[in-house]
Coordinates of C-alpha atoms and ligand atoms in Angstrom, one line a residue:
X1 CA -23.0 63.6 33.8
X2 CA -24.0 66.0 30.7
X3 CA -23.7 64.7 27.6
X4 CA -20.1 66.2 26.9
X5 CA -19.0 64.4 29.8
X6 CA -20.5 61.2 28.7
X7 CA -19.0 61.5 24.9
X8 CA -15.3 62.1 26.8
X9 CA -15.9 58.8 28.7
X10 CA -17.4 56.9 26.2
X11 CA -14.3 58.2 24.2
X12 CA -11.9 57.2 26.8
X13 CA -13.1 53.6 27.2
X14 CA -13.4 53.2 23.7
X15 CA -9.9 53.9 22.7
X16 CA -8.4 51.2 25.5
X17 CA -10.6 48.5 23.4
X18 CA -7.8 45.9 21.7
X19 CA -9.7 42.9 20.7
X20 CA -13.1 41.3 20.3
X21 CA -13.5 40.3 23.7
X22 CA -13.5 43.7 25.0
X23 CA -15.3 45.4 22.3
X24 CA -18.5 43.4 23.4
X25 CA -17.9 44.1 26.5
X26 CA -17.6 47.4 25.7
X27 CA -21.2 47.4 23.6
X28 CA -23.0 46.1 26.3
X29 CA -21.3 48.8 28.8
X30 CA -22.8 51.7 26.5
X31 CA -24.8 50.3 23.4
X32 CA -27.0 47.3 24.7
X33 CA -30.9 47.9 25.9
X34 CA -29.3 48.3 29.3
X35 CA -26.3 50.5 28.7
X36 CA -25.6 54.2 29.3
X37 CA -26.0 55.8 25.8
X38 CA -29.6 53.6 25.4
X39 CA -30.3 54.6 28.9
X40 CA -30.3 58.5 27.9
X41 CA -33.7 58.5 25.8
X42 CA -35.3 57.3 29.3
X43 CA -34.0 60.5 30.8
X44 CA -36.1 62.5 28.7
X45 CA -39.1 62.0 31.2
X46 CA -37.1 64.7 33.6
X47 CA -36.7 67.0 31.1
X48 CA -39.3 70.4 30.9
X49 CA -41.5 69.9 28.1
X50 CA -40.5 72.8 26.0
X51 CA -37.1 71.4 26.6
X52 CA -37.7 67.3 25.2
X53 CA -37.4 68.6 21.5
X54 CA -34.0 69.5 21.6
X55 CA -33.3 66.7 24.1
X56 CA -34.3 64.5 21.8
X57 CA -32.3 65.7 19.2
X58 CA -29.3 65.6 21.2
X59 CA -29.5 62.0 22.2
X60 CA -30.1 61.0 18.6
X61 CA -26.7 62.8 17.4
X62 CA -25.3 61.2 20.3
X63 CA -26.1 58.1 19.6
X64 CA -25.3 58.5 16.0
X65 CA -22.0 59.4 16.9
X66 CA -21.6 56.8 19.3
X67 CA -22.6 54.2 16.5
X68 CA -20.2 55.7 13.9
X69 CA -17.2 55.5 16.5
X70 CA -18.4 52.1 17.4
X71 CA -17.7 50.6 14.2
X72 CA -14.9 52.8 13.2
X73 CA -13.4 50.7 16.1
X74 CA -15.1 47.6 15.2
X75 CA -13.5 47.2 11.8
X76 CA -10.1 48.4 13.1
X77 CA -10.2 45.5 15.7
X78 CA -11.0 43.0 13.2
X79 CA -8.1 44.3 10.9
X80 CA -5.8 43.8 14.3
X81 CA -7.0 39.9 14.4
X82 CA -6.3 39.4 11.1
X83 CA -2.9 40.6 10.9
X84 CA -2.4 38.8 14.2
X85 CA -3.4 35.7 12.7
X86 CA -1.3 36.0 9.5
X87 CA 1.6 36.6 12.0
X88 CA 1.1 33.4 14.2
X89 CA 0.6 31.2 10.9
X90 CA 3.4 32.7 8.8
X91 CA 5.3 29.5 7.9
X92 CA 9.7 30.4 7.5
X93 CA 10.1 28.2 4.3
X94 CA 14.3 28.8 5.2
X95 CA 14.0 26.8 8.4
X96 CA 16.0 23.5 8.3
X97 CA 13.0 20.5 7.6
X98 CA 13.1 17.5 10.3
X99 CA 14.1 14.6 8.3
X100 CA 11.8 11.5 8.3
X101 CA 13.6 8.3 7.3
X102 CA 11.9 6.7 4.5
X103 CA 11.0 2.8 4.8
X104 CA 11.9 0.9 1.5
X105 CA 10.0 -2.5 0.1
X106 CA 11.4 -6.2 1.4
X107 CA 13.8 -7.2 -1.3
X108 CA 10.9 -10.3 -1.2
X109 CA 8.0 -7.6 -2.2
X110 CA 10.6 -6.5 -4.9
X111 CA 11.3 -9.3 -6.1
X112 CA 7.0 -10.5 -6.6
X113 CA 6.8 -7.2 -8.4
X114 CA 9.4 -7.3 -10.6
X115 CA 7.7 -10.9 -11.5
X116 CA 4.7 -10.3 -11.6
X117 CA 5.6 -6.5 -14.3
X118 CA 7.2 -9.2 -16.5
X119 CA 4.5 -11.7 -16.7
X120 CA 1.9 -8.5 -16.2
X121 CA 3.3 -7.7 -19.4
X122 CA 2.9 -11.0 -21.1
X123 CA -0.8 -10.6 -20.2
X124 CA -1.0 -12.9 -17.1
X125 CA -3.5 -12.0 -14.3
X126 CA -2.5 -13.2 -10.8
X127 CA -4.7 -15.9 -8.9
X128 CA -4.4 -16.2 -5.0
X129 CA -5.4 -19.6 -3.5
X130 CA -5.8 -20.4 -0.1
X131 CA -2.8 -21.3 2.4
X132 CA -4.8 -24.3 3.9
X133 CA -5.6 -27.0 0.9
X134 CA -7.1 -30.6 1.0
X135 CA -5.0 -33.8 -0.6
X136 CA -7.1 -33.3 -3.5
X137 CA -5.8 -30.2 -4.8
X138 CA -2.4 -29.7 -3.4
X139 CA -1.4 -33.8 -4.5
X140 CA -3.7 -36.1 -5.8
X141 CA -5.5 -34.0 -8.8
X142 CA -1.8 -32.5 -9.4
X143 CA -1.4 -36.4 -10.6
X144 CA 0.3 -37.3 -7.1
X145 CA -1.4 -40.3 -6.4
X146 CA -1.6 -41.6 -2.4
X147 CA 1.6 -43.7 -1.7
X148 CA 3.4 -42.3 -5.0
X149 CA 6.7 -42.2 -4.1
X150 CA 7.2 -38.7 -5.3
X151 CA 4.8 -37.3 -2.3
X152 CA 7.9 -37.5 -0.1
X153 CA 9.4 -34.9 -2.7
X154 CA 7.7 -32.4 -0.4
X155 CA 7.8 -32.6 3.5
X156 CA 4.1 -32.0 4.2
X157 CA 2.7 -30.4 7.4
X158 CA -0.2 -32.3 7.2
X159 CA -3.1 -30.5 9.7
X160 CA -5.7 -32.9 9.6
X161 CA -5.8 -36.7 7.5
X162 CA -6.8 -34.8 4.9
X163 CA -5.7 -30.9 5.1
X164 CA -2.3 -29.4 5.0
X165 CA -0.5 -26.3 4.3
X166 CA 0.4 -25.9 0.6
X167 CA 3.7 -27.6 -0.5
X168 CA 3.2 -25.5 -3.7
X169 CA 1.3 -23.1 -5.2
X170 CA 0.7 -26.0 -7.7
X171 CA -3.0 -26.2 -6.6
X172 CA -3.5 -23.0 -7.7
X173 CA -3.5 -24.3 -11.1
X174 CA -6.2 -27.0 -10.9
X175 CA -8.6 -24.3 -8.9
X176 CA -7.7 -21.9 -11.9
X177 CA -9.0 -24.5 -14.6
X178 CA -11.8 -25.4 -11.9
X179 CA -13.0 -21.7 -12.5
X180 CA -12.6 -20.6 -15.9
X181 CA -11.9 -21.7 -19.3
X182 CA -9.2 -21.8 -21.8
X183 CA -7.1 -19.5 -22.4
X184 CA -5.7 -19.3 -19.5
X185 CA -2.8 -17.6 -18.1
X186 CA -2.4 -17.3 -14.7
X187 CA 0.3 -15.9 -12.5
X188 CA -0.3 -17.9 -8.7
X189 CA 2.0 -16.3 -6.2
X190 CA 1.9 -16.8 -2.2
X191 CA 3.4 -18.5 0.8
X192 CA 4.1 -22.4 1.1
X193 CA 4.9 -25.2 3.7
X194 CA 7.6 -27.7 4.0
X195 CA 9.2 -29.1 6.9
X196 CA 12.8 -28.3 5.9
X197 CA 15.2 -25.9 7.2
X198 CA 18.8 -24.6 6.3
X199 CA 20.7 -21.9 4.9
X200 CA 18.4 -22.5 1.6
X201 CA 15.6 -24.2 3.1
X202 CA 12.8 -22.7 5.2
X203 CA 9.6 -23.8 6.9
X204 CA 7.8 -21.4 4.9
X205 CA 9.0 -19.8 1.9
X206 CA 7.3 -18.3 -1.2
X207 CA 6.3 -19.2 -4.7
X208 CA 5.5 -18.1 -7.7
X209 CA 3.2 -20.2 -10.0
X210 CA 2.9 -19.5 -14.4
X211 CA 0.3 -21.2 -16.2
X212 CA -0.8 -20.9 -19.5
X213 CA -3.4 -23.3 -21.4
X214 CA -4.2 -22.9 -24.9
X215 CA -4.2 -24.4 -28.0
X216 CA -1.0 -25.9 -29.3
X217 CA 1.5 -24.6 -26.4
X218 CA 4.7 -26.1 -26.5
X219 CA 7.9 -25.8 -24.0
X220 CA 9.3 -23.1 -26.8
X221 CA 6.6 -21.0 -25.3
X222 CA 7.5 -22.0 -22.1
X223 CA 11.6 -21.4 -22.6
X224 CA 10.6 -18.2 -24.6
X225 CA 8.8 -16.5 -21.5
X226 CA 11.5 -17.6 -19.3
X227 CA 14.1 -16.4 -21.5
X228 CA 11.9 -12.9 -21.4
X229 CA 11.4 -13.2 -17.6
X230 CA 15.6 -13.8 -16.4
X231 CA 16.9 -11.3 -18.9
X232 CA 14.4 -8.9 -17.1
X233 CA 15.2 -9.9 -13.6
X234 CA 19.3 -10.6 -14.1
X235 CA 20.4 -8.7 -17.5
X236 CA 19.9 -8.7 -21.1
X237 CA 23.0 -11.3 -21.4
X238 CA 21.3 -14.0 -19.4
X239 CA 20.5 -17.2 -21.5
X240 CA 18.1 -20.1 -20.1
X241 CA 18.8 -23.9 -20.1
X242 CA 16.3 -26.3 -19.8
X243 CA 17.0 -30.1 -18.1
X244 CA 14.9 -32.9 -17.9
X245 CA 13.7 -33.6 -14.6
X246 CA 10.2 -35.1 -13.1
X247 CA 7.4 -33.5 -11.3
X248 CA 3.8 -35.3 -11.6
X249 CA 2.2 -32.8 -13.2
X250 CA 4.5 -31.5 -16.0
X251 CA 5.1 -34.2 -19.1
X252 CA 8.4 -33.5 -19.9
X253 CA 9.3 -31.8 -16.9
X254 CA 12.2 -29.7 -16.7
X255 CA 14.6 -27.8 -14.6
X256 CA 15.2 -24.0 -15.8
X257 CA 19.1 -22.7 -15.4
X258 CA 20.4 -19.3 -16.4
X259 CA 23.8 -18.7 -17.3
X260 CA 25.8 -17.5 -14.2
X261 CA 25.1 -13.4 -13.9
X262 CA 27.9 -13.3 -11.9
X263 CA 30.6 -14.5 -14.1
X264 CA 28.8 -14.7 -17.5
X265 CA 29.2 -18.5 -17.3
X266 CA 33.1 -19.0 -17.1
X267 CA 32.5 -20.6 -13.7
X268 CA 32.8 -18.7 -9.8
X269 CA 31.8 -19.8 -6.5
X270 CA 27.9 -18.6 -7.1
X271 CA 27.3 -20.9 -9.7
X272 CA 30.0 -23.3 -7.8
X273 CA 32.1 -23.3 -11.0
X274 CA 29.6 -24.7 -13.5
X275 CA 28.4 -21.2 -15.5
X276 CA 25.0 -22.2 -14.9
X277 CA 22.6 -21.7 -11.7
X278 CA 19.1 -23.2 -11.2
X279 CA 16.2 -20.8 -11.0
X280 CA 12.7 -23.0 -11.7
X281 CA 11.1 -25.9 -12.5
X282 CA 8.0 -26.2 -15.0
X283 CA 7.4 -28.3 -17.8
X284 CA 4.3 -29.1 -20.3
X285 CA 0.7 -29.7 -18.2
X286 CA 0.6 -33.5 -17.4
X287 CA -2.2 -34.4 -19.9
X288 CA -3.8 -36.0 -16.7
X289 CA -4.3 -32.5 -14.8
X290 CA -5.8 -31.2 -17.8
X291 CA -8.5 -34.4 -17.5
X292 CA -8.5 -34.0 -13.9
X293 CA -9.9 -30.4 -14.4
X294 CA -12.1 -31.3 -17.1
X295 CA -9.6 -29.7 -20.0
X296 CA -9.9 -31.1 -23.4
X297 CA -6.3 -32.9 -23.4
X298 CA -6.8 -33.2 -27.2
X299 CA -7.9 -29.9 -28.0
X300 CA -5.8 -27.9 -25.5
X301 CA -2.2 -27.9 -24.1
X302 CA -0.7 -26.2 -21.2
X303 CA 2.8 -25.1 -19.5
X304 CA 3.5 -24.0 -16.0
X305 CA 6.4 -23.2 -13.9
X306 CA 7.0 -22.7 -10.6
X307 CA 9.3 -20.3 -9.0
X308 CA 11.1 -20.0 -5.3
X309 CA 10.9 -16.3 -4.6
X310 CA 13.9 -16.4 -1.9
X311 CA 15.7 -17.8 -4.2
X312 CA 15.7 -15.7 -6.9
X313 CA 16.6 -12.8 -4.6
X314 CA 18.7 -14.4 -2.4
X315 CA 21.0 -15.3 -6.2
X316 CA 19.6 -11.3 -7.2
X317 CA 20.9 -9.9 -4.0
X318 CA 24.3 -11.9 -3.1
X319 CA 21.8 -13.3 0.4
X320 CA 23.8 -16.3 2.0
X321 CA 21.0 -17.6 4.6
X322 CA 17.4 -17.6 3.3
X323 CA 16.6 -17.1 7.1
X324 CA 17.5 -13.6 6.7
X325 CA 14.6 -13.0 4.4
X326 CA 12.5 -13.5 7.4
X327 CA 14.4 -12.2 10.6
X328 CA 13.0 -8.9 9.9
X329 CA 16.7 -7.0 11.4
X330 CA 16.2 -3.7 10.0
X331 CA 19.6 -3.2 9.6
X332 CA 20.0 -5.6 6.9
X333 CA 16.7 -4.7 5.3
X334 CA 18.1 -0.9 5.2
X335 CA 20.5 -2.3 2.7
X336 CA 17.8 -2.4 -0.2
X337 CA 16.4 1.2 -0.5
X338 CA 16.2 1.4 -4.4
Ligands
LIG1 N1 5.4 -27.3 -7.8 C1 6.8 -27.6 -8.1 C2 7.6 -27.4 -6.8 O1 7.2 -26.8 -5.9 C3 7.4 -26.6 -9.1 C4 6.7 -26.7 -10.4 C5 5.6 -26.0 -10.7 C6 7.1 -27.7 -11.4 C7 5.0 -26.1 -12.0 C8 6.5 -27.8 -12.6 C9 5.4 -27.0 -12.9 O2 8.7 -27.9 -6.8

């Protein structure tokens, strides 16, 4: 071949080069140690000896040339992958998106956030106790003494003699004043235990626990965060009404009502004609908790109040059957996307 032939070939070949791939394949065919345009300089040993000079000068512009077309062809190549590339990832923002359905909170979750922003607000912290509690701090520190009558308030699943699940979230508050000091004011919520099941009764349900001790609390502090807390939850109109009633470990005890959201309190089949509904109990820290936790009865004072979760939404939401709070059917669930 004489060098014109070899620049037409090396032409030829070079032009049919599309990509990367055959662009190195094409630099070892003519460029590498071994290939054809290197392999000229060896040639030079056949050549007359008056003759090399100008041999050598050809195969230098040759390979020069070679080179120059080389990279010409190199750079064009790499332009063709890039616009390649930006062709395959160009994204049409017009196309039609697949829609995802979105998932929405348990009217349960709601409900313990809603709470808890209120109380949050108040400048409560929240306290989680365990599920699993001993006599001592689910009964008899709580002031429910063994064979008190009022231990069959609360259907216990006992687990051993002396552990049970939690009836309440109540022990919350004496493992609260076991671990700090006044002031206190706590916010306990979780899961609890009895054996009791209906429409509005379940196995296991959920609480919410309020305690506050400090000096000189009162139940007007008590009826005041209330009052804040069911206008919150229900509507600005709401008004609280507090009953006596007995637990162990409040002295006075009382039940909470709020007027009937549903009919203002002129009587309807929610508030089963009576304007008022039941939403808590709580009541002023038996001074004997306070003792039992090592709480200055004479220098400090304390409220709490404990609240049934399902019930609050189940009264929120217009819920017949607590159950459904657990049953996990999507398609009722569905029903509270915010
Ligand atoms: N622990 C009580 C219950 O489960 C509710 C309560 C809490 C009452 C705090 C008074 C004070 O019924």
């Amino acid at each position: 071949m004489n060098m014109n032939e070899i620049r037409e070939s090396y032409q030829a070949d070079l032009e049919l080069v599309k990509d990367a791939k055959e662009l190195a394949a094409f630099w070892t065919k003519y460029l590498s140690k071994t290939g054809s345009i290197q392999g000229l300089m060896a040639g030079i040993k056949n050549v007359p000896k008056e003759e090399k000079k100008a041999y050598g000068q050809m195969v230098n512009d040759i390979k020069t040339w070679a080179q120059d077309l080389y990279d010409a062809k190199k750079v064009e190549v790499e332009k063709a992958a890039m616009a390649a590339r930006y062709e395959d990832e160009t994204v049409d923002v017009t196309l039609p998106v697949k829609m995802r359905p979105a998932g929405n909170l348990h009217p349960l979750t709601s409900i313990r956030n809603e709470i808890i922003d209120v109380f949050a607000g108040m400048g409560f912290e929240i306290y989680e106790g365990p599920e699993i509690e001993d006599d001592d701090h689910n009964f008899t520190r709580l002031n429910v003494l063994k064979d008190h009558p009022s231990r069959d308030m609360q259907d216990t699943f006992w687990l051993t003699e002396d552990l049970l699940l939690r009836t309440h979230t109540s022990p919350g508050q004496i493992r609260v004043m076991d671990s700090k000091n006044p002031p206190i004011k706590v916010l306990v919520p979780g899961k609890v235990f009895r054996s009791d099941s209906d429409a509005t009764h379940s196995p296991m349900f959920s609480q919410m626990e309020g305690l506050v001790v400090d000096k000189k609390i009162t139940l007007c502090d008590l009826q005041g965060m209330l009052d804040q807390f069911v206008k919150a939850l229900f509507s600005e109109e709401v008004k609280t009404r507090l009953r006596p009633s007995y637990f162990p470990f409040t002295e006075p005890s009382v039940e909470v009502d709020v007027s009937c959201f549903k009919c203002g309190g002129a009587g309807c089949s929610l508030c089963k004609g009576t304007g008022w509904i039941e939403v808590l109990g709580g009541g002023i820290v038996n001074n004997k908790v306070l003792e039992n936790c090592n709480v200055d009865s004479n220098e400090y004072s304390g409220l709490a109040f404990g609240i049934g979760m399902e019930r609050i939404a189940m009264l929120k939401y217009g819920i017949n059957h607590m159950g459904k709070l657990f049953e996990n059917d999507v398609e009722f669930l569905k029903q509270f996307k915010a």
